PDB file of N, CA and C in Angstrom:
ATOM      1  N   UNK A   1     -34.549  66.525 137.692  1.00 47.00           N
ATOM      2  CA  UNK A   1     -34.628  65.176 137.206  1.00 47.00           C
ATOM      3  C   UNK A   1     -34.492  65.213 135.675  1.00 47.00           C
ATOM      4  N   UNK A   2     -33.552  64.411 135.073  1.00 52.00           N
ATOM      5  CA  UNK A   2     -33.376  64.440 133.617  1.00 52.00           C
ATOM      6  C   UNK A   2     -34.595  63.862 132.905  1.00 52.00           C
ATOM      7  N   UNK A   3     -34.849  64.453 131.791  1.00 55.00           N
ATOM      8  CA  UNK A   3     -35.974  63.987 130.993  1.00 55.00           C
ATOM      9  C   UNK A   3     -35.447  63.358 129.717  1.00 55.00           C
ATOM     10  N   UNK A   4     -36.184  62.422 129.158  1.00 53.00           N
ATOM     11  CA  UNK A   4     -35.786  61.746 127.918  1.00 53.00           C
ATOM     12  C   UNK A   4     -35.911  62.673 126.722  1.00 53.00           C
ATOM     13  N   UNK A   5     -35.290  62.290 125.637  1.00 53.00           N
ATOM     14  CA  UNK A   5     -35.352  63.059 124.391  1.00 53.00           C
ATOM     15  C   UNK A   5     -36.714  62.861 123.744  1.00 53.00           C
ATOM     16  N   UNK A   6     -37.370  63.943 123.487  1.00 52.00           N
ATOM     17  CA  UNK A   6     -38.695  63.886 122.865  1.00 52.00           C
ATOM     18  C   UNK A   6     -38.717  64.575 121.513  1.00 52.00           C
ATOM     19  N   UNK A   7     -37.541  64.821 120.958  1.00 49.00           N
ATOM     20  CA  UNK A   7     -37.495  65.498 119.663  1.00 49.00           C
ATOM     21  C   UNK A   7     -37.415  66.990 119.854  1.00 49.00           C
ATOM     22  N   UNK A   8     -37.197  67.689 118.789  1.00 54.00           N
ATOM     23  CA  UNK A   8     -37.070  69.144 118.868  1.00 54.00           C
ATOM     24  C   UNK A   8     -38.384  69.806 119.252  1.00 54.00           C
ATOM     25  N   UNK A   9     -38.279  70.893 119.973  1.00 56.00           N
ATOM     26  CA  UNK A   9     -39.503  71.608 120.340  1.00 56.00           C
ATOM     27  C   UNK A   9     -40.173  72.204 119.105  1.00 56.00           C
ATOM     28  N   UNK A  10     -41.420  72.489 119.216  1.00 53.00           N
ATOM     29  CA  UNK A  10     -42.142  73.147 118.133  1.00 53.00           C
ATOM     30  C   UNK A  10     -42.703  72.188 117.098  1.00 53.00           C
ATOM     31  N   UNK A  11     -42.802  70.914 117.428  1.00 53.00           N
ATOM     32  CA  UNK A  11     -43.447  69.969 116.521  1.00 53.00           C
ATOM     33  C   UNK A  11     -42.560  69.495 115.391  1.00 53.00           C
ATOM     34  N   UNK A  12     -41.249  69.489 115.564  1.00 59.00           N
ATOM     35  CA  UNK A  12     -40.335  69.005 114.537  1.00 59.00           C
ATOM     36  C   UNK A  12     -40.492  67.510 114.331  1.00 59.00           C
ATOM     37  N   UNK A  13     -39.705  66.964 113.405  1.00 64.00           N
ATOM     38  CA  UNK A  13     -39.779  65.537 113.111  1.00 64.00           C
ATOM     39  C   UNK A  13     -39.362  64.708 114.314  1.00 64.00           C
ATOM     40  N   UNK A  14     -40.101  63.680 114.608  1.00 85.00           N
ATOM     41  CA  UNK A  14     -39.670  62.785 115.673  1.00 85.00           C
ATOM     42  C   UNK A  14     -38.742  61.722 115.088  1.00 85.00           C
ATOM     43  N   UNK A  15     -38.147  60.924 115.928  1.00 86.00           N
ATOM     44  CA  UNK A  15     -37.153  59.946 115.501  1.00 86.00           C
ATOM     45  C   UNK A  15     -37.738  58.945 114.509  1.00 86.00           C
ATOM     46  N   UNK A  16     -38.971  58.519 114.733  1.00 87.00           N
ATOM     47  CA  UNK A  16     -39.600  57.553 113.828  1.00 87.00           C
ATOM     48  C   UNK A  16     -39.786  58.156 112.433  1.00 87.00           C
ATOM     49  N   UNK A  17     -40.201  59.406 112.365  1.00 87.00           N
ATOM     50  CA  UNK A  17     -40.356  60.073 111.082  1.00 87.00           C
ATOM     51  C   UNK A  17     -39.001  60.207 110.376  1.00 87.00           C
ATOM     52  N   UNK A  18     -37.957  60.529 111.140  1.00 83.00           N
ATOM     53  CA  UNK A  18     -36.624  60.662 110.569  1.00 83.00           C
ATOM     54  C   UNK A  18     -36.143  59.323 110.014  1.00 83.00           C
ATOM     55  N   UNK A  19     -36.414  58.247 110.711  1.00 86.00           N
ATOM     56  CA  UNK A  19     -36.007  56.914 110.254  1.00 86.00           C
ATOM     57  C   UNK A  19     -36.756  56.527 108.973  1.00 86.00           C
ATOM     58  N   UNK A  20     -38.043  56.836 108.911  1.00 86.00           N
ATOM     59  CA  UNK A  20     -38.817  56.554 107.706  1.00 86.00           C
ATOM     60  C   UNK A  20     -38.263  57.338 106.522  1.00 86.00           C
ATOM     61  N   UNK A  21     -37.934  58.600 106.774  1.00 82.00           N
ATOM     62  CA  UNK A  21     -37.380  59.456 105.714  1.00 82.00           C
ATOM     63  C   UNK A  21     -36.036  58.910 105.247  1.00 82.00           C
ATOM     64  N   UNK A  22     -35.199  58.470 106.176  1.00 81.00           N
ATOM     65  CA  UNK A  22     -33.884  57.916 105.837  1.00 81.00           C
ATOM     66  C   UNK A  22     -34.042  56.625 105.031  1.00 81.00           C
ATOM     67  N   UNK A  23     -34.991  55.776 105.414  1.00 87.00           N
ATOM     68  CA  UNK A  23     -35.236  54.534 104.684  1.00 87.00           C
ATOM     69  C   UNK A  23     -35.728  54.822 103.266  1.00 87.00           C
ATOM     70  N   UNK A  24     -36.589  55.809 103.137  1.00 85.00           N
ATOM     71  CA  UNK A  24     -37.105  56.192 101.824  1.00 85.00           C
ATOM     72  C   UNK A  24     -35.952  56.687 100.950  1.00 85.00           C
ATOM     73  N   UNK A  25     -35.091  57.527 101.513  1.00 83.00           N
ATOM     74  CA  UNK A  25     -33.962  58.064 100.774  1.00 83.00           C
ATOM     75  C   UNK A  25     -33.005  56.932 100.375  1.00 83.00           C
ATOM     76  N   UNK A  26     -32.787  55.979 101.267  1.00 85.00           N
ATOM     77  CA  UNK A  26     -31.906  54.854 100.986  1.00 85.00           C
ATOM     78  C   UNK A  26     -32.467  54.021  99.824  1.00 85.00           C
ATOM     79  N   UNK A  27     -33.769  53.788  99.819  1.00 87.00           N
ATOM     80  CA  UNK A  27     -34.404  53.034  98.739  1.00 87.00           C
ATOM     81  C   UNK A  27     -34.273  53.784  97.418  1.00 87.00           C
ATOM     82  N   UNK A  28     -34.508  55.096  97.447  1.00 84.00           N
ATOM     83  CA  UNK A  28     -34.398  55.900  96.234  1.00 84.00           C
ATOM     84  C   UNK A  28     -32.964  55.880  95.699  1.00 84.00           C
ATOM     85  N   UNK A  29     -31.984  55.937  96.593  1.00 83.00           N
ATOM     86  CA  UNK A  29     -30.586  55.921  96.168  1.00 83.00           C
ATOM     87  C   UNK A  29     -30.234  54.576  95.544  1.00 83.00           C
ATOM     88  N   UNK A  30     -30.723  53.480  96.100  1.00 85.00           N
ATOM     89  CA  UNK A  30     -30.462  52.157  95.535  1.00 85.00           C
ATOM     90  C   UNK A  30     -31.072  52.048  94.136  1.00 85.00           C
ATOM     91  N   UNK A  31     -32.290  52.562  93.983  1.00 86.00           N
ATOM     92  CA  UNK A  31     -32.942  52.553  92.678  1.00 86.00           C
ATOM     93  C   UNK A  31     -32.168  53.404  91.679  1.00 86.00           C
ATOM     94  N   UNK A  32     -31.694  54.562  92.131  1.00 84.00           N
ATOM     95  CA  UNK A  32     -30.935  55.457  91.271  1.00 84.00           C
ATOM     96  C   UNK A  32     -29.620  54.818  90.848  1.00 84.00           C
ATOM     97  N   UNK A  33     -28.947  54.125  91.776  1.00 82.00           N
ATOM     98  CA  UNK A  33     -27.690  53.469  91.447  1.00 82.00           C
ATOM     99  C   UNK A  33     -27.905  52.366  90.413  1.00 82.00           C
ATOM    100  N   UNK A  34     -28.997  51.619  90.554  1.00 85.00           N
ATOM    101  CA  UNK A  34     -29.303  50.574  89.583  1.00 85.00           C
ATOM    102  C   UNK A  34     -29.597  51.184  88.219  1.00 85.00           C
ATOM    103  N   UNK A  35     -30.376  52.251  88.211  1.00 84.00           N
ATOM    104  CA  UNK A  35     -30.706  52.938  86.966  1.00 84.00           C
ATOM    105  C   UNK A  35     -29.433  53.487  86.314  1.00 84.00           C
ATOM    106  N   UNK A  36     -28.572  54.072  87.119  1.00 83.00           N
ATOM    107  CA  UNK A  36     -27.326  54.634  86.605  1.00 83.00           C
ATOM    108  C   UNK A  36     -26.417  53.540  86.051  1.00 83.00           C
ATOM    109  N   UNK A  37     -26.368  52.385  86.708  1.00 81.00           N
ATOM    110  CA  UNK A  37     -25.534  51.276  86.236  1.00 81.00           C
ATOM    111  C   UNK A  37     -25.972  50.802  84.864  1.00 81.00           C
ATOM    112  N   UNK A  38     -27.267  50.920  84.564  1.00 86.00           N
ATOM    113  CA  UNK A  38     -27.805  50.491  83.270  1.00 86.00           C
ATOM    114  C   UNK A  38     -27.734  51.579  82.201  1.00 86.00           C
ATOM    115  N   UNK A  39     -27.348  52.776  82.596  1.00 89.00           N
ATOM    116  CA  UNK A  39     -27.289  53.904  81.671  1.00 89.00           C
ATOM    117  C   UNK A  39     -25.984  53.877  80.891  1.00 89.00           C
ATOM    118  N   UNK A  40     -26.025  54.277  79.625  1.00 92.00           N
ATOM    119  CA  UNK A  40     -24.811  54.424  78.837  1.00 92.00           C
ATOM    120  C   UNK A  40     -24.790  55.810  78.208  1.00 92.00           C
ATOM    121  N   UNK A  41     -23.586  56.319  78.021  1.00 93.00           N
ATOM    122  CA  UNK A  41     -23.396  57.596  77.351  1.00 93.00           C
ATOM    123  C   UNK A  41     -22.413  57.399  76.206  1.00 93.00           C
ATOM    124  N   UNK A  42     -22.664  58.069  75.102  1.00 95.00           N
ATOM    125  CA  UNK A  42     -21.754  58.061  73.967  1.00 95.00           C
ATOM    126  C   UNK A  42     -21.059  59.406  73.908  1.00 95.00           C
ATOM    127  N   UNK A  43     -19.733  59.364  73.827  1.00 95.00           N
ATOM    128  CA  UNK A  43     -18.915  60.574  73.827  1.00 95.00           C
ATOM    129  C   UNK A  43     -17.907  60.450  72.701  1.00 95.00           C
ATOM    130  N   UNK A  44     -17.579  61.587  72.084  1.00 94.00           N
ATOM    131  CA  UNK A  44     -16.567  61.542  71.031  1.00 94.00           C
ATOM    132  C   UNK A  44     -15.604  62.705  71.176  1.00 94.00           C
ATOM    133  N   UNK A  45     -14.464  62.574  70.518  1.00 94.00           N
ATOM    134  CA  UNK A  45     -13.497  63.665  70.459  1.00 94.00           C
ATOM    135  C   UNK A  45     -12.948  63.729  69.042  1.00 94.00           C
ATOM    136  N   UNK A  46     -12.317  64.846  68.730  1.00 93.00           N
ATOM    137  CA  UNK A  46     -11.749  65.001  67.390  1.00 93.00           C
ATOM    138  C   UNK A  46     -12.802  64.981  66.309  1.00 93.00           C
ATOM    139  N   UNK A  47     -13.950  65.569  66.595  1.00 94.00           N
ATOM    140  CA  UNK A  47     -15.011  65.611  65.589  1.00 94.00           C
ATOM    141  C   UNK A  47     -15.546  64.235  65.233  1.00 94.00           C
ATOM    142  N   UNK A  48     -15.502  63.307  66.176  1.00 94.00           N
ATOM    143  CA  UNK A  48     -16.012  61.959  65.944  1.00 94.00           C
ATOM    144  C   UNK A  48     -14.926  60.968  65.564  1.00 94.00           C
ATOM    145  N   UNK A  49     -13.666  61.406  65.584  1.00 95.00           N
ATOM    146  CA  UNK A  49     -12.555  60.506  65.238  1.00 95.00           C
ATOM    147  C   UNK A  49     -12.413  59.382  66.256  1.00 95.00           C
ATOM    148  N   UNK A  50     -12.682  59.690  67.517  1.00 96.00           N
ATOM    149  CA  UNK A  50     -12.650  58.694  68.577  1.00 96.00           C
ATOM    150  C   UNK A  50     -14.003  58.735  69.268  1.00 96.00           C
ATOM    151  N   UNK A  51     -14.654  57.581  69.344  1.00 96.00           N
ATOM    152  CA  UNK A  51     -15.966  57.489  69.997  1.00 96.00           C
ATOM    153  C   UNK A  51     -15.884  56.471  71.119  1.00 96.00           C
ATOM    154  N   UNK A  52     -16.475  56.838  72.249  1.00 96.00           N
ATOM    155  CA  UNK A  52     -16.447  55.979  73.427  1.00 96.00           C
ATOM    156  C   UNK A  52     -17.864  55.840  73.973  1.00 96.00           C
ATOM    157  N   UNK A  53     -18.198  54.639  74.410  1.00 96.00           N
ATOM    158  CA  UNK A  53     -19.439  54.404  75.150  1.00 96.00           C
ATOM    159  C   UNK A  53     -19.031  54.002  76.558  1.00 96.00           C
ATOM    160  N   UNK A  54     -19.641  54.665  77.539  1.00 94.00           N
ATOM    161  CA  UNK A  54     -19.341  54.398  78.946  1.00 94.00           C
ATOM    162  C   UNK A  54     -20.643  54.092  79.662  1.00 94.00           C
ATOM    163  N   UNK A  55     -20.572  53.198  80.654  1.00 91.00           N
ATOM    164  CA  UNK A  55     -21.777  52.916  81.433  1.00 91.00           C
ATOM    165  C   UNK A  55     -21.697  53.626  82.781  1.00 91.00           C
ATOM    166  N   UNK A  56     -22.745  53.522  83.547  1.00 88.00           N
ATOM    167  CA  UNK A  56     -22.832  54.208  84.832  1.00 88.00           C
ATOM    168  C   UNK A  56     -21.861  53.712  85.875  1.00 88.00           C
ATOM    169  N   UNK A  57     -21.223  52.591  85.607  1.00 88.00           N
ATOM    170  CA  UNK A  57     -20.212  52.075  86.525  1.00 88.00           C
ATOM    171  C   UNK A  57     -18.808  52.488  86.082  1.00 88.00           C
ATOM    172  N   UNK A  58     -18.763  53.444  85.161  1.00 91.00           N
ATOM    173  CA  UNK A  58     -17.517  54.011  84.622  1.00 91.00           C
ATOM    174  C   UNK A  58     -16.677  52.972  83.898  1.00 91.00           C
ATOM    175  N   UNK A  59     -17.354  52.060  83.217  1.00 92.00           N
ATOM    176  CA  UNK A  59     -16.670  51.071  82.401  1.00 92.00           C
ATOM    177  C   UNK A  59     -16.841  51.452  80.937  1.00 92.00           C
ATOM    178  N   UNK A  60     -15.740  51.481  80.209  1.00 94.00           N
ATOM    179  CA  UNK A  60     -15.802  51.747  78.781  1.00 94.00           C
ATOM    180  C   UNK A  60     -16.304  50.461  78.125  1.00 94.00           C
ATOM    181  N   UNK A  61     -17.445  50.557  77.449  1.00 94.00           N
ATOM    182  CA  UNK A  61     -18.037  49.363  76.843  1.00 94.00           C
ATOM    183  C   UNK A  61     -17.814  49.310  75.338  1.00 94.00           C
ATOM    184  N   UNK A  62     -17.399  50.436  74.752  1.00 96.00           N
ATOM    185  CA  UNK A  62     -17.099  50.452  73.315  1.00 96.00           C
ATOM    186  C   UNK A  62     -16.110  51.570  73.040  1.00 96.00           C
ATOM    187  N   UNK A  63     -15.236  51.315  72.098  1.00 96.00           N
ATOM    188  CA  UNK A  63     -14.245  52.297  71.675  1.00 96.00           C
ATOM    189  C   UNK A  63     -14.070  52.150  70.172  1.00 96.00           C
ATOM    190  N   UNK A  64     -14.315  53.229  69.441  1.00 96.00           N
ATOM    191  CA  UNK A  64     -14.169  53.222  67.991  1.00 96.00           C
ATOM    192  C   UNK A  64     -13.193  54.314  67.604  1.00 96.00           C
ATOM    193  N   UNK A  65     -12.234  53.944  66.764  1.00 96.00           N
ATOM    194  CA  UNK A  65     -11.240  54.906  66.278  1.00 96.00           C
ATOM    195  C   UNK A  65     -11.324  54.924  64.757  1.00 96.00           C
ATOM    196  N   UNK A  66     -11.539  56.111  64.201  1.00 95.00           N
ATOM    197  CA  UNK A  66     -11.605  56.245  62.746  1.00 95.00           C
ATOM    198  C   UNK A  66     -10.238  55.925  62.145  1.00 95.00           C
ATOM    199  N   UNK A  67     -10.205  55.101  61.125  1.00 95.00           N
ATOM    200  CA  UNK A  67      -8.924  54.695  60.526  1.00 95.00           C
ATOM    201  C   UNK A  67      -8.038  55.861  60.083  1.00 95.00           C
ATOM    202  N   UNK A  68      -8.650  56.959  59.658  1.00 92.00           N
ATOM    203  CA  UNK A  68      -7.837  58.067  59.152  1.00 92.00           C
ATOM    204  C   UNK A  68      -7.063  58.814  60.238  1.00 92.00           C
ATOM    205  N   UNK A  69      -7.345  58.557  61.522  1.00 91.00           N
ATOM    206  CA  UNK A  69      -6.558  59.201  62.588  1.00 91.00           C
ATOM    207  C   UNK A  69      -5.451  58.295  63.105  1.00 91.00           C
ATOM    208  N   UNK A  70      -5.362  57.094  62.557  1.00 93.00           N
ATOM    209  CA  UNK A  70      -4.290  56.182  62.951  1.00 93.00           C
ATOM    210  C   UNK A  70      -3.087  56.476  62.055  1.00 93.00           C
ATOM    211  N   UNK A  71      -2.201  57.304  62.565  1.00 92.00           N
ATOM    212  CA  UNK A  71      -0.995  57.706  61.834  1.00 92.00           C
ATOM    213  C   UNK A  71       0.211  57.269  62.653  1.00 92.00           C
ATOM    214  N   UNK A  72       0.968  56.294  62.167  1.00 91.00           N
ATOM    215  CA  UNK A  72       2.117  55.808  62.938  1.00 91.00           C
ATOM    216  C   UNK A  72       3.147  56.901  63.223  1.00 91.00           C
ATOM    217  N   UNK A  73       3.117  57.962  62.448  1.00 94.00           N
ATOM    218  CA  UNK A  73       4.051  59.062  62.672  1.00 94.00           C
ATOM    219  C   UNK A  73       3.528  60.088  63.671  1.00 94.00           C
ATOM    220  N   UNK A  74       2.265  59.924  64.100  1.00 93.00           N
ATOM    221  CA  UNK A  74       1.678  60.880  65.051  1.00 93.00           C
ATOM    222  C   UNK A  74       0.827  60.133  66.080  1.00 93.00           C
ATOM    223  N   UNK A  75       1.446  59.239  66.798  1.00 93.00           N
ATOM    224  CA  UNK A  75       0.753  58.453  67.821  1.00 93.00           C
ATOM    225  C   UNK A  75       0.256  59.367  68.944  1.00 93.00           C
ATOM    226  N   UNK A  76       0.978  60.427  69.236  1.00 95.00           N
ATOM    227  CA  UNK A  76       0.581  61.339  70.318  1.00 95.00           C
ATOM    228  C   UNK A  76      -0.793  61.943  70.083  1.00 95.00           C
ATOM    229  N   UNK A  77      -1.112  62.282  68.834  1.00 93.00           N
ATOM    230  CA  UNK A  77      -2.430  62.855  68.552  1.00 93.00           C
ATOM    231  C   UNK A  77      -3.523  61.833  68.876  1.00 93.00           C
ATOM    232  N   UNK A  78      -3.328  60.592  68.485  1.00 93.00           N
ATOM    233  CA  UNK A  78      -4.314  59.552  68.769  1.00 93.00           C
ATOM    234  C   UNK A  78      -4.451  59.342  70.274  1.00 93.00           C
ATOM    235  N   UNK A  79      -3.336  59.331  70.974  1.00 94.00           N
ATOM    236  CA  UNK A  79      -3.385  59.185  72.433  1.00 94.00           C
ATOM    237  C   UNK A  79      -4.161  60.337  73.059  1.00 94.00           C
ATOM    238  N   UNK A  80      -3.934  61.542  72.582  1.00 95.00           N
ATOM    239  CA  UNK A  80      -4.653  62.714  73.113  1.00 95.00           C
ATOM    240  C   UNK A  80      -6.152  62.614  72.836  1.00 95.00           C
ATOM    241  N   UNK A  81      -6.510  62.156  71.645  1.00 94.00           N
ATOM    242  CA  UNK A  81      -7.929  62.020  71.311  1.00 94.00           C
ATOM    243  C   UNK A  81      -8.613  60.980  72.205  1.00 94.00           C
ATOM    244  N   UNK A  82      -7.948  59.852  72.429  1.00 95.00           N
ATOM    245  CA  UNK A  82      -8.519  58.811  73.284  1.00 95.00           C
ATOM    246  C   UNK A  82      -8.636  59.317  74.717  1.00 95.00           C
ATOM    247  N   UNK A  83      -7.576  59.952  75.217  1.00 96.00           N
ATOM    248  CA  UNK A  83      -7.595  60.465  76.584  1.00 96.00           C
ATOM    249  C   UNK A  83      -8.695  61.518  76.756  1.00 96.00           C
ATOM    250  N   UNK A  84      -8.836  62.397  75.782  1.00 95.00           N
ATOM    251  CA  UNK A  84      -9.880  63.429  75.849  1.00 95.00           C
ATOM    252  C   UNK A  84     -11.265  62.802  75.891  1.00 95.00           C
ATOM    253  N   UNK A  85     -11.495  61.808  75.046  1.00 95.00           N
ATOM    254  CA  UNK A  85     -12.811  61.163  75.009  1.00 95.00           C
ATOM    255  C   UNK A  85     -13.101  60.417  76.312  1.00 95.00           C
ATOM    256  N   UNK A  86     -12.107  59.712  76.853  1.00 95.00           N
ATOM    257  CA  UNK A  86     -12.308  58.974  78.109  1.00 95.00           C
ATOM    258  C   UNK A  86     -12.592  59.945  79.248  1.00 95.00           C
ATOM    259  N   UNK A  87     -11.807  60.998  79.353  1.00 96.00           N
ATOM    260  CA  UNK A  87     -12.016  61.970  80.435  1.00 96.00           C
ATOM    261  C   UNK A  87     -13.375  62.648  80.331  1.00 96.00           C
ATOM    262  N   UNK A  88     -13.802  62.962  79.126  1.00 95.00           N
ATOM    263  CA  UNK A  88     -15.116  63.585  78.940  1.00 95.00           C
ATOM    264  C   UNK A  88     -16.230  62.601  79.289  1.00 95.00           C
ATOM    265  N   UNK A  89     -16.061  61.348  78.942  1.00 94.00           N
ATOM    266  CA  UNK A  89     -17.063  60.330  79.271  1.00 94.00           C
ATOM    267  C   UNK A  89     -17.206  60.193  80.786  1.00 94.00           C
ATOM    268  N   UNK A  90     -16.082  60.156  81.485  1.00 94.00           N
ATOM    269  CA  UNK A  90     -16.121  60.051  82.952  1.00 94.00           C
ATOM    270  C   UNK A  90     -16.764  61.295  83.554  1.00 94.00           C
ATOM    271  N   UNK A  91     -16.413  62.470  83.028  1.00 95.00           N
ATOM    272  CA  UNK A  91     -16.990  63.717  83.537  1.00 95.00           C
ATOM    273  C   UNK A  91     -18.509  63.711  83.356  1.00 95.00           C
ATOM    274  N   UNK A  92     -18.981  63.274  82.192  1.00 94.00           N
ATOM    275  CA  UNK A  92     -20.425  63.276  81.928  1.00 94.00           C
ATOM    276  C   UNK A  92     -21.163  62.273  82.800  1.00 94.00           C
ATOM    277  N   UNK A  93     -20.591  61.104  83.025  1.00 92.00           N
ATOM    278  CA  UNK A  93     -21.291  60.110  83.860  1.00 92.00           C
ATOM    279  C   UNK A  93     -21.302  60.583  85.314  1.00 92.00           C
ATOM    280  N   UNK A  94     -20.220  61.239  85.768  1.00 92.00           N
ATOM    281  CA  UNK A  94     -20.202  61.812  87.117  1.00 92.00           C
ATOM    282  C   UNK A  94     -21.254  62.910  87.254  1.00 92.00           C
ATOM    283  N   UNK A  95     -21.360  63.744  86.233  1.00 92.00           N
ATOM    284  CA  UNK A  95     -22.351  64.824  86.245  1.00 92.00           C
ATOM    285  C   UNK A  95     -23.767  64.249  86.298  1.00 92.00           C
ATOM    286  N   UNK A  96     -24.009  63.187  85.550  1.00 88.00           N
ATOM    287  CA  UNK A  96     -25.313  62.525  85.561  1.00 88.00           C
ATOM    288  C   UNK A  96     -25.615  61.962  86.950  1.00 88.00           C
ATOM    289  N   UNK A  97     -24.623  61.303  87.552  1.00 85.00           N
ATOM    290  CA  UNK A  97     -24.809  60.733  88.897  1.00 85.00           C
ATOM    291  C   UNK A  97     -25.077  61.825  89.916  1.00 85.00           C
ATOM    292  N   UNK A  98     -24.332  62.913  89.858  1.00 86.00           N
ATOM    293  CA  UNK A  98     -24.527  64.013  90.808  1.00 86.00           C
ATOM    294  C   UNK A  98     -25.893  64.663  90.639  1.00 86.00           C
ATOM    295  N   UNK A  99     -26.330  64.790  89.411  1.00 86.00           N
ATOM    296  CA  UNK A  99     -27.647  65.369  89.147  1.00 86.00           C
ATOM    297  C   UNK A  99     -28.755  64.487  89.719  1.00 86.00           C
ATOM    298  N   UNK A 100     -28.634  63.175  89.508  1.00 82.00           N
ATOM    299  CA  UNK A 100     -29.624  62.247  90.040  1.00 82.00           C
ATOM    300  C   UNK A 100     -29.617  62.264  91.569  1.00 82.00           C
ATOM    301  N   UNK A 101     -28.412  62.305  92.146  1.00 81.00           N
ATOM    302  CA  UNK A 101     -28.290  62.304  93.607  1.00 81.00           C
ATOM    303  C   UNK A 101     -28.930  63.552  94.204  1.00 81.00           C
ATOM    304  N   UNK A 102     -28.726  64.709  93.569  1.00 82.00           N
ATOM    305  CA  UNK A 102     -29.280  65.936  94.133  1.00 82.00           C
ATOM    306  C   UNK A 102     -30.808  65.928  94.091  1.00 82.00           C
ATOM    307  N   UNK A 103     -31.396  65.184  93.148  1.00 80.00           N
ATOM    308  CA  UNK A 103     -32.854  65.057  93.113  1.00 80.00           C
ATOM    309  C   UNK A 103     -33.354  64.313  94.350  1.00 80.00           C
ATOM    310  N   UNK A 104     -32.565  63.345  94.811  1.00 77.00           N
ATOM    311  CA  UNK A 104     -32.962  62.541  95.978  1.00 77.00           C
ATOM    312  C   UNK A 104     -32.700  63.294  97.270  1.00 77.00           C
ATOM    313  N   UNK A 105     -31.535  63.914  97.356  1.00 72.00           N
ATOM    314  CA  UNK A 105     -31.123  64.545  98.614  1.00 72.00           C
ATOM    315  C   UNK A 105     -31.583  65.984  98.743  1.00 72.00           C
ATOM    316  N   UNK A 106     -32.193  66.507  97.700  1.00 72.00           N
ATOM    317  CA  UNK A 106     -32.636  67.895  97.741  1.00 72.00           C
ATOM    318  C   UNK A 106     -31.475  68.872  97.816  1.00 72.00           C
ATOM    319  N   UNK A 107     -30.336  68.483  97.240  1.00 61.00           N
ATOM    320  CA  UNK A 107     -29.158  69.338  97.236  1.00 61.00           C
ATOM    321  C   UNK A 107     -28.287  69.189  98.474  1.00 61.00           C
ATOM    322  N   UNK A 108     -28.724  68.376  99.418  1.00 61.00           N
ATOM    323  CA  UNK A 108     -27.946  68.142 100.630  1.00 61.00           C
ATOM    324  C   UNK A 108     -26.672  67.403 100.256  1.00 61.00           C
ATOM    325  N   UNK A 109     -25.535  67.822 100.776  1.00 58.00           N
ATOM    326  CA  UNK A 109     -24.268  67.181 100.487  1.00 58.00           C
ATOM    327  C   UNK A 109     -24.083  65.956 101.360  1.00 58.00           C
ATOM    328  N   UNK A 110     -23.854  64.803 100.719  1.00 56.00           N
ATOM    329  CA  UNK A 110     -23.607  63.554 101.451  1.00 56.00           C
ATOM    330  C   UNK A 110     -22.296  62.974 100.940  1.00 56.00           C
ATOM    331  N   UNK A 111     -21.160  63.507 101.412  1.00 59.00           N
ATOM    332  CA  UNK A 111     -19.870  63.062 100.892  1.00 59.00           C
ATOM    333  C   UNK A 111     -19.647  61.579 101.134  1.00 59.00           C
ATOM    334  N   UNK A 112     -18.959  60.955 100.176  1.00 56.00           N
ATOM    335  CA  UNK A 112     -18.603  59.556 100.315  1.00 56.00           C
ATOM    336  C   UNK A 112     -19.607  58.585  99.724  1.00 56.00           C
ATOM    337  N   UNK A 113     -20.763  59.075  99.284  1.00 52.00           N
ATOM    338  CA  UNK A 113     -21.755  58.157  98.716  1.00 52.00           C
ATOM    339  C   UNK A 113     -21.410  57.792  97.289  1.00 52.00           C
ATOM    340  N   UNK A 114     -20.752  58.687  96.561  1.00 48.00           N
ATOM    341  CA  UNK A 114     -20.346  58.406  95.172  1.00 48.00           C
ATOM    342  C   UNK A 114     -18.915  58.778  94.998  1.00 48.00           C
TER     343      UNK A 114
END
């Protein structure tokens, strides 16, 4: 005669405990996402020639370019400085998000959440 599922043998977590844990993790992730959305990072390239502020939603909220790097004869250098600063800003905000996420998940990989 088939028996119902009673959880893993040896006193493991039952379904209700697992659901409570999942709800707690979901609440922590929502709080972390809100905190991250309010976070800003300042990043620069070219020794401060280009400065960028990015928020946790990966939106550039400020961009400052030092006048002495604006050379009409060398637009490529300015483009490289801006691109470097933007890419570094995105990398740092991603690193911050991943670090916060690992605190919640205990290092467990949950692909697709960020």
